[in-house]
CSV table of C-alpha atoms and ligand atoms in Angstrom, one decimal:
chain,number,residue,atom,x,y,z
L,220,UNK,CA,-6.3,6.7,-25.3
L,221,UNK,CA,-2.6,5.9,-24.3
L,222,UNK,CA,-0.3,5.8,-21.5
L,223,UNK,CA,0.4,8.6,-22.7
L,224,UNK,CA,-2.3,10.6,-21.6
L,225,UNK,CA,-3.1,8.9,-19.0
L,226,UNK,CA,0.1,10.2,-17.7
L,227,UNK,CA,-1.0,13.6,-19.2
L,228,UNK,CA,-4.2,13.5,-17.4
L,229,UNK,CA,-2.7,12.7,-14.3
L,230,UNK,CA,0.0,15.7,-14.4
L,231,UNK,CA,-3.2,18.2,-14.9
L,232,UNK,CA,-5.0,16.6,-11.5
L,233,UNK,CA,-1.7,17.3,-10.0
L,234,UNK,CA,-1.5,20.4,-11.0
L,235,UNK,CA,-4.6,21.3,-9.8
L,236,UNK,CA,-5.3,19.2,-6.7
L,237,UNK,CA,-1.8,19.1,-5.4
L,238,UNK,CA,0.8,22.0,-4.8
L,239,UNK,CA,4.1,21.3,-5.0
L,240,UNK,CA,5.2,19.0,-2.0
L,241,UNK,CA,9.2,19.7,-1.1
L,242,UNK,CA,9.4,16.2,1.5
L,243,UNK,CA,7.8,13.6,-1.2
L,244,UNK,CA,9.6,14.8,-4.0
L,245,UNK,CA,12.7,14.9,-2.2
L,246,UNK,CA,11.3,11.3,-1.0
L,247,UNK,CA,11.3,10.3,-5.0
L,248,UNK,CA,14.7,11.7,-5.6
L,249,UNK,CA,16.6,9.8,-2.7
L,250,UNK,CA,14.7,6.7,-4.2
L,251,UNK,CA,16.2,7.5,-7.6
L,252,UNK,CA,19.8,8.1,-6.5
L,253,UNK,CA,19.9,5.1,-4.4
L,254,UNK,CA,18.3,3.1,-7.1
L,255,UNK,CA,15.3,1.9,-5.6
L,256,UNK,CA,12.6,0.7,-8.4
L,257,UNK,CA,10.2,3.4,-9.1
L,258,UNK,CA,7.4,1.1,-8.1
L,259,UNK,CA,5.8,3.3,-5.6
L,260,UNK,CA,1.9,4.6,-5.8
L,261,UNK,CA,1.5,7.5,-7.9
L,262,UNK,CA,0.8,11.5,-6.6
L,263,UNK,CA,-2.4,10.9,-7.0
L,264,UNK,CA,-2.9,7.5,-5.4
L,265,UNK,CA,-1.0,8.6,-2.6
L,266,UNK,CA,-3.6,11.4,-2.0
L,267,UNK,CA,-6.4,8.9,-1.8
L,268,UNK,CA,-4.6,7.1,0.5
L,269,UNK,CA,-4.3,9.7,2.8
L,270,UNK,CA,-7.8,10.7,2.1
L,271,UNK,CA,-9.3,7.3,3.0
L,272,UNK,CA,-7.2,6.9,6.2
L,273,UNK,CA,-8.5,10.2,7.6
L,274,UNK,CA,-11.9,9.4,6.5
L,275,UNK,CA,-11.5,6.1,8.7
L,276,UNK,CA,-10.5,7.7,11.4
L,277,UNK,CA,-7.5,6.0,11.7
L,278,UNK,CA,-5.2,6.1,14.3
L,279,UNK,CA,-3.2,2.7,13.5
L,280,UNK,CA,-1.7,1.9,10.1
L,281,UNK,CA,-0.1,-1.1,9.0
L,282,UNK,CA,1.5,-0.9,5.4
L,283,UNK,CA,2.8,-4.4,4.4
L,284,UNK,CA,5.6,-3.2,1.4
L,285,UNK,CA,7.9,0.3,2.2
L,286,UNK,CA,9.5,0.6,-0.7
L,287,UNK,CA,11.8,4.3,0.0
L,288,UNK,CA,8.0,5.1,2.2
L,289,UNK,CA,6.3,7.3,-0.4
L,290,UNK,CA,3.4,5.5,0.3
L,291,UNK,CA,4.0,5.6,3.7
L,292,UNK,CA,4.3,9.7,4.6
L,293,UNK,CA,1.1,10.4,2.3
L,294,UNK,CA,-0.1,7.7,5.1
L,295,UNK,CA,1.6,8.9,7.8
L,296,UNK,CA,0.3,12.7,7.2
L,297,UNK,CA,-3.4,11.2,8.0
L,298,UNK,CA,-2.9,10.2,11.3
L,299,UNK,CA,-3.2,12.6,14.4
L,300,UNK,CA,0.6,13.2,16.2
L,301,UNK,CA,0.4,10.7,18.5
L,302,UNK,CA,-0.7,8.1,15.3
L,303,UNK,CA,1.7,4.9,14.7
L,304,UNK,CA,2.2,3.6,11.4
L,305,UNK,CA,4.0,0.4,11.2
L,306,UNK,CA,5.2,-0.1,8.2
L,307,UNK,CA,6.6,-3.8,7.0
L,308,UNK,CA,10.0,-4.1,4.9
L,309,UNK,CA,12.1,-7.2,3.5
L,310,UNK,CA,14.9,-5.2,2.3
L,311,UNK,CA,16.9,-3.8,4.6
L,312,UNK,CA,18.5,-0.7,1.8
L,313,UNK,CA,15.0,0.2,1.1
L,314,UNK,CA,14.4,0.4,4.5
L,315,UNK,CA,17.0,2.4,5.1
L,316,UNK,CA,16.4,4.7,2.2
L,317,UNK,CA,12.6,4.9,3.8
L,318,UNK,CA,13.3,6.0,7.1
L,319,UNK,CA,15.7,8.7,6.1
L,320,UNK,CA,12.4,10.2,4.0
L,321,UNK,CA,9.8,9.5,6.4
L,322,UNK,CA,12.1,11.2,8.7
L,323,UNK,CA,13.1,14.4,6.4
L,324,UNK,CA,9.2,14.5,6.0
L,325,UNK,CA,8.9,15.1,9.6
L,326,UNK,CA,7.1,11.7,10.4
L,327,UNK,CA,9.7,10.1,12.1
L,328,UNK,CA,7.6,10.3,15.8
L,329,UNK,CA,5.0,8.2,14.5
L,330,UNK,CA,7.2,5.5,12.4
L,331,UNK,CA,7.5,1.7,13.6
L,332,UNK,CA,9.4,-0.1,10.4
L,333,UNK,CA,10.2,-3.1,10.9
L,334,UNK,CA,12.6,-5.1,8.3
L,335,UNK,CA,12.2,-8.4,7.2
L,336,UNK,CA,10.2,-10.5,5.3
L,337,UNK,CA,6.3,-9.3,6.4
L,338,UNK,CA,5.2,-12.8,7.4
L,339,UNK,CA,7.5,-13.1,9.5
L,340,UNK,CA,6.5,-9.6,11.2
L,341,UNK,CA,3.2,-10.2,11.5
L,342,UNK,CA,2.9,-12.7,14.0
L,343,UNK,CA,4.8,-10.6,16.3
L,344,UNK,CA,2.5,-8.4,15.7
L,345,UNK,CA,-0.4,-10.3,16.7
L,346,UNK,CA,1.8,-11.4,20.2
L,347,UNK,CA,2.3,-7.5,20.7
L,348,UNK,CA,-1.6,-7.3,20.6
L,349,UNK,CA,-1.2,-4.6,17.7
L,350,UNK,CA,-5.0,-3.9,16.3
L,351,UNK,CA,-5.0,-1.5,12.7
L,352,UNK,CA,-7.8,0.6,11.8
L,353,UNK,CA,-6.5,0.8,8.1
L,354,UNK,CA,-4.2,-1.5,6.2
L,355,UNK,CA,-2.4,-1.0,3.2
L,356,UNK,CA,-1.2,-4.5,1.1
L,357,UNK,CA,1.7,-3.5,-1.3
L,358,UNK,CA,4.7,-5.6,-1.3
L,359,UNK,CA,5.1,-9.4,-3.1
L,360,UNK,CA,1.9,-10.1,-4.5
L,361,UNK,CA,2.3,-13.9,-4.7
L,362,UNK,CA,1.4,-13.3,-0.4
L,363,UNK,CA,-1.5,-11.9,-0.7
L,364,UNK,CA,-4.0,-14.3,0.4
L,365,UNK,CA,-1.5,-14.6,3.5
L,366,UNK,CA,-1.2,-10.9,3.8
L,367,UNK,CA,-5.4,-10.4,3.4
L,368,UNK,CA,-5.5,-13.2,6.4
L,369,UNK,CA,-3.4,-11.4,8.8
L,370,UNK,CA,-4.9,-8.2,7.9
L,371,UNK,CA,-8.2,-9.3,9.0
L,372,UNK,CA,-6.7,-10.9,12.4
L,373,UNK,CA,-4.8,-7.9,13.2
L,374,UNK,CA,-7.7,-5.0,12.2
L,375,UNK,CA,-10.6,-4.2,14.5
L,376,UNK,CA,-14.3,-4.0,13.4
L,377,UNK,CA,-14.7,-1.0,11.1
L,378,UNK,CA,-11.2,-0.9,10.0
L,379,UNK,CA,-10.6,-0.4,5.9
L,380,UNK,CA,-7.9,-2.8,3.9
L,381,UNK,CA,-6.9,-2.0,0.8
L,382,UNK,CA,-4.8,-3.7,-1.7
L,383,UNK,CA,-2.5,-2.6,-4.5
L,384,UNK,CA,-1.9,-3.7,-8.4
L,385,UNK,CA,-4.8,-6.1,-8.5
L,386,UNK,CA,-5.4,-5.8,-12.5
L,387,UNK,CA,-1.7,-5.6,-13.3
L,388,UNK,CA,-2.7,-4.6,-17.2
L,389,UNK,CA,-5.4,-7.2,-17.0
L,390,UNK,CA,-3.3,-10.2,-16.2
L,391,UNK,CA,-5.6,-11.2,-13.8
L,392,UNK,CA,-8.1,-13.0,-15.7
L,393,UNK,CA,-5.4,-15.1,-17.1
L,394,UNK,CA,-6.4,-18.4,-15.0
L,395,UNK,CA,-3.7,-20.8,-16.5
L,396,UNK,CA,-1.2,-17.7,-15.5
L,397,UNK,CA,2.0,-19.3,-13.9
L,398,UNK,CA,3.2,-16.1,-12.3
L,399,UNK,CA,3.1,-16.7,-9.1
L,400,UNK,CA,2.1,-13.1,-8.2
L,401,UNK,CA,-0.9,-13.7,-10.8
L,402,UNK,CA,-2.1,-16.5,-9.1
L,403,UNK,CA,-2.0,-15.5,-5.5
L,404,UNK,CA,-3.9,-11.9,-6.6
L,405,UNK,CA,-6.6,-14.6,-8.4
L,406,UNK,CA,-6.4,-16.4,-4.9
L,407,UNK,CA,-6.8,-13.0,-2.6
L,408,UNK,CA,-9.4,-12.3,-5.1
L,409,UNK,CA,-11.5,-16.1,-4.3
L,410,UNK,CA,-10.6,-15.3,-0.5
L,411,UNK,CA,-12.0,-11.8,-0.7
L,412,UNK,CA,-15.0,-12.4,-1.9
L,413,UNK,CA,-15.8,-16.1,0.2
L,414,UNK,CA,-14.9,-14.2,3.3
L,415,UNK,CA,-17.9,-12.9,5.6
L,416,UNK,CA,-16.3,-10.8,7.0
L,417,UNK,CA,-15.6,-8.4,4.2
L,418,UNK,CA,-17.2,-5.9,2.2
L,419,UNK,CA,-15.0,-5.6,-0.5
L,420,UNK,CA,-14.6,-4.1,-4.2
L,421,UNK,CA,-12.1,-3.4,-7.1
L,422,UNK,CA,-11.4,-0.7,-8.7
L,423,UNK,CA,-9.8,-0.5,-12.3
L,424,UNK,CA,-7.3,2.8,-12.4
L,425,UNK,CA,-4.9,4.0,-15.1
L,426,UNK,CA,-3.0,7.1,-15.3
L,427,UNK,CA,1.2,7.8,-14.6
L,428,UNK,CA,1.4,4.0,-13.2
L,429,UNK,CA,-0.5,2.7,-16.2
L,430,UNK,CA,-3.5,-0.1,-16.1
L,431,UNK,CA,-3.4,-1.3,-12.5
L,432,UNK,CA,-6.2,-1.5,-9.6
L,433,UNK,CA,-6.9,-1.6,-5.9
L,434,UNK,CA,-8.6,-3.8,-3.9
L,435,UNK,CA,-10.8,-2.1,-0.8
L,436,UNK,CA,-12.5,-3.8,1.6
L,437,UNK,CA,-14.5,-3.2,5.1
L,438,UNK,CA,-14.3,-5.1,7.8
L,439,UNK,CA,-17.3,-6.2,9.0
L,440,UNK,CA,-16.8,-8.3,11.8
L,441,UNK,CA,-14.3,-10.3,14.3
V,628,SAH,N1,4.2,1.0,-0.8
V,628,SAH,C1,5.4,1.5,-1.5
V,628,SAH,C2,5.8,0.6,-2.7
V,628,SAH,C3,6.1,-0.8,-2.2
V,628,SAH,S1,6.9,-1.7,-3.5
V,628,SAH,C4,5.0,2.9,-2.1
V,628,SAH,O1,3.9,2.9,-2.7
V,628,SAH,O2,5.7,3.8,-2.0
V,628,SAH,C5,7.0,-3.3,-2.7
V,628,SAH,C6,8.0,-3.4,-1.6
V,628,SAH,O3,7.7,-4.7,-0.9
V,628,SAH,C7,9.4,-3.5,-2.0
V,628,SAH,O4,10.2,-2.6,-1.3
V,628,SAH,C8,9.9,-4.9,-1.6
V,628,SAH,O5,11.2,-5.0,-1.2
V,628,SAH,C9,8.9,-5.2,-0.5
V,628,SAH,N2,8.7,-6.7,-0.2
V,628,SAH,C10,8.7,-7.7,-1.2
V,628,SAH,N3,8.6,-8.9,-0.6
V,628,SAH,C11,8.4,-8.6,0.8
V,628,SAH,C12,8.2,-9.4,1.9
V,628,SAH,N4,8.1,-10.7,1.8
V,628,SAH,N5,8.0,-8.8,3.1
V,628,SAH,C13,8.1,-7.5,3.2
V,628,SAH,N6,8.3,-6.7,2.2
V,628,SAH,C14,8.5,-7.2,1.0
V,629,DHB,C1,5.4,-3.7,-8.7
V,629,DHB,C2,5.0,-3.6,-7.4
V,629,DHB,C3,4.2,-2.6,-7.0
V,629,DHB,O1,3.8,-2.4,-5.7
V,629,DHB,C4,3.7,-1.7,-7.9
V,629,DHB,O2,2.8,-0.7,-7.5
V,629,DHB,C5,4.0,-1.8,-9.2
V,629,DHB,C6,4.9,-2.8,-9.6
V,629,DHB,C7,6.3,-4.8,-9.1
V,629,DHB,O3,6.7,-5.5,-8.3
V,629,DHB,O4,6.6,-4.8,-10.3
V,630,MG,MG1,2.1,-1.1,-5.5
């Protein structure tokens, strides 16, 4: 099997599970024309986002990573109308690009982006007393060991984190690896599962975005 069919495979679950969808394509084409990377989760990975935040209840959402907020309205469609997503963003044209999708999408009510780089973010954050029932890691992947840190300070007992592009085609058994995005996923990867309070796993995925993975995780306790 290719990529190929993996991106086959994935068209004919589209086709099937998910009818054509007028604000994220628009979403994908505003990315294109402003030349934003097309980096974002796939259809159907944006589905199971949504589909894990509702079945978590959630009410809160921190994304770490906007991108042009593909991920972020499949998100933002879980929550209930008076949900918050805050959603973090180093690049002030993505952002830009982002909020005029999340708001063409009809989310805008329940959008709190913030740009700049996420670390920087998230200790505000903490001082604003924010608390997440669901977090979604997806920006510069050297950070995540940070990122999995403050997602476990800011997310309350119960909540679900999940991770993005944690196999990156396999290059994360490479130990002597001197990307530095390599070694901080082999780092979130020692934190992950040292920590006590997570319940975590990794899934293997392929299909339109090729050999990738997520990380998902419970949290168990303060
Ligand atoms: N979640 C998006 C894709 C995010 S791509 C989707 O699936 O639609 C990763 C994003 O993280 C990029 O837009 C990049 O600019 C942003 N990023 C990179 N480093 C960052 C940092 N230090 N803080 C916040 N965002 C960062
Ligand atoms: C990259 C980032 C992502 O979040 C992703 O899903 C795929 C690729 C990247 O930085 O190359
Ligand atoms: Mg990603």
């Amino acid at each position: 099997m290719t990529e190929k069919d993996w991106t086959a495979v994935d068209a004919y679950i589209i086709e099937k599970l998910s009818p054509p969808d007028a604000a994220l394509d628009g979403a994908l084409k505003r990315n294109r024309d402003a030349g934003l990377p097309s980096i974002d989760v796939s259809p159907a990975q944006g589905k199971l986002l949504h589909l894990l935040a509702r079945l978590a209840g959630a009410r809160r959402i921190l994304e770490i990573g906007t991108l042009g907020g593909y991920s972020t309205i499949w998100l933002a469609r879980a929550l209930p109308d008076d949900g918050k997503i805050v959603t973090l963003e180093y690049s002030p044209a993505h952002a830009a690009v982002a909020r005029e999708n999340i708001q063409a999408a009809g989310q805008g009510a329940k959008l709190d982006l913030r740009v700049g780089p996420a670390l920087e973010s998230l200790p505000l954050l903490e001082k604003e007393g924010a608390v997440f029932d669901f977090v979604f890691i997806d920006a510069d992947k050297r950070n995540n060991p940070d990122y999995l840190q403050w997602a476990l300070r800011l997310a309350r007992v119960g909540a679900a984190i999940v991770v993005d592009n944690v196999v990156r085609e396999g290059r994360v058994l490479d130990a002597a690896s001197d990307d530095l995005d390599i070694v901080g996923t082999r780092k979130f990867f020692d934190q992950a599962g040292a920590e006590k309070k997570l319940t975590a796993t990794a899934i293997q995925t392929v299909g339109a975005k090729g050999w990738d993975g997520f990380a998902i995780g419970l949290v168990e306790k303060a």
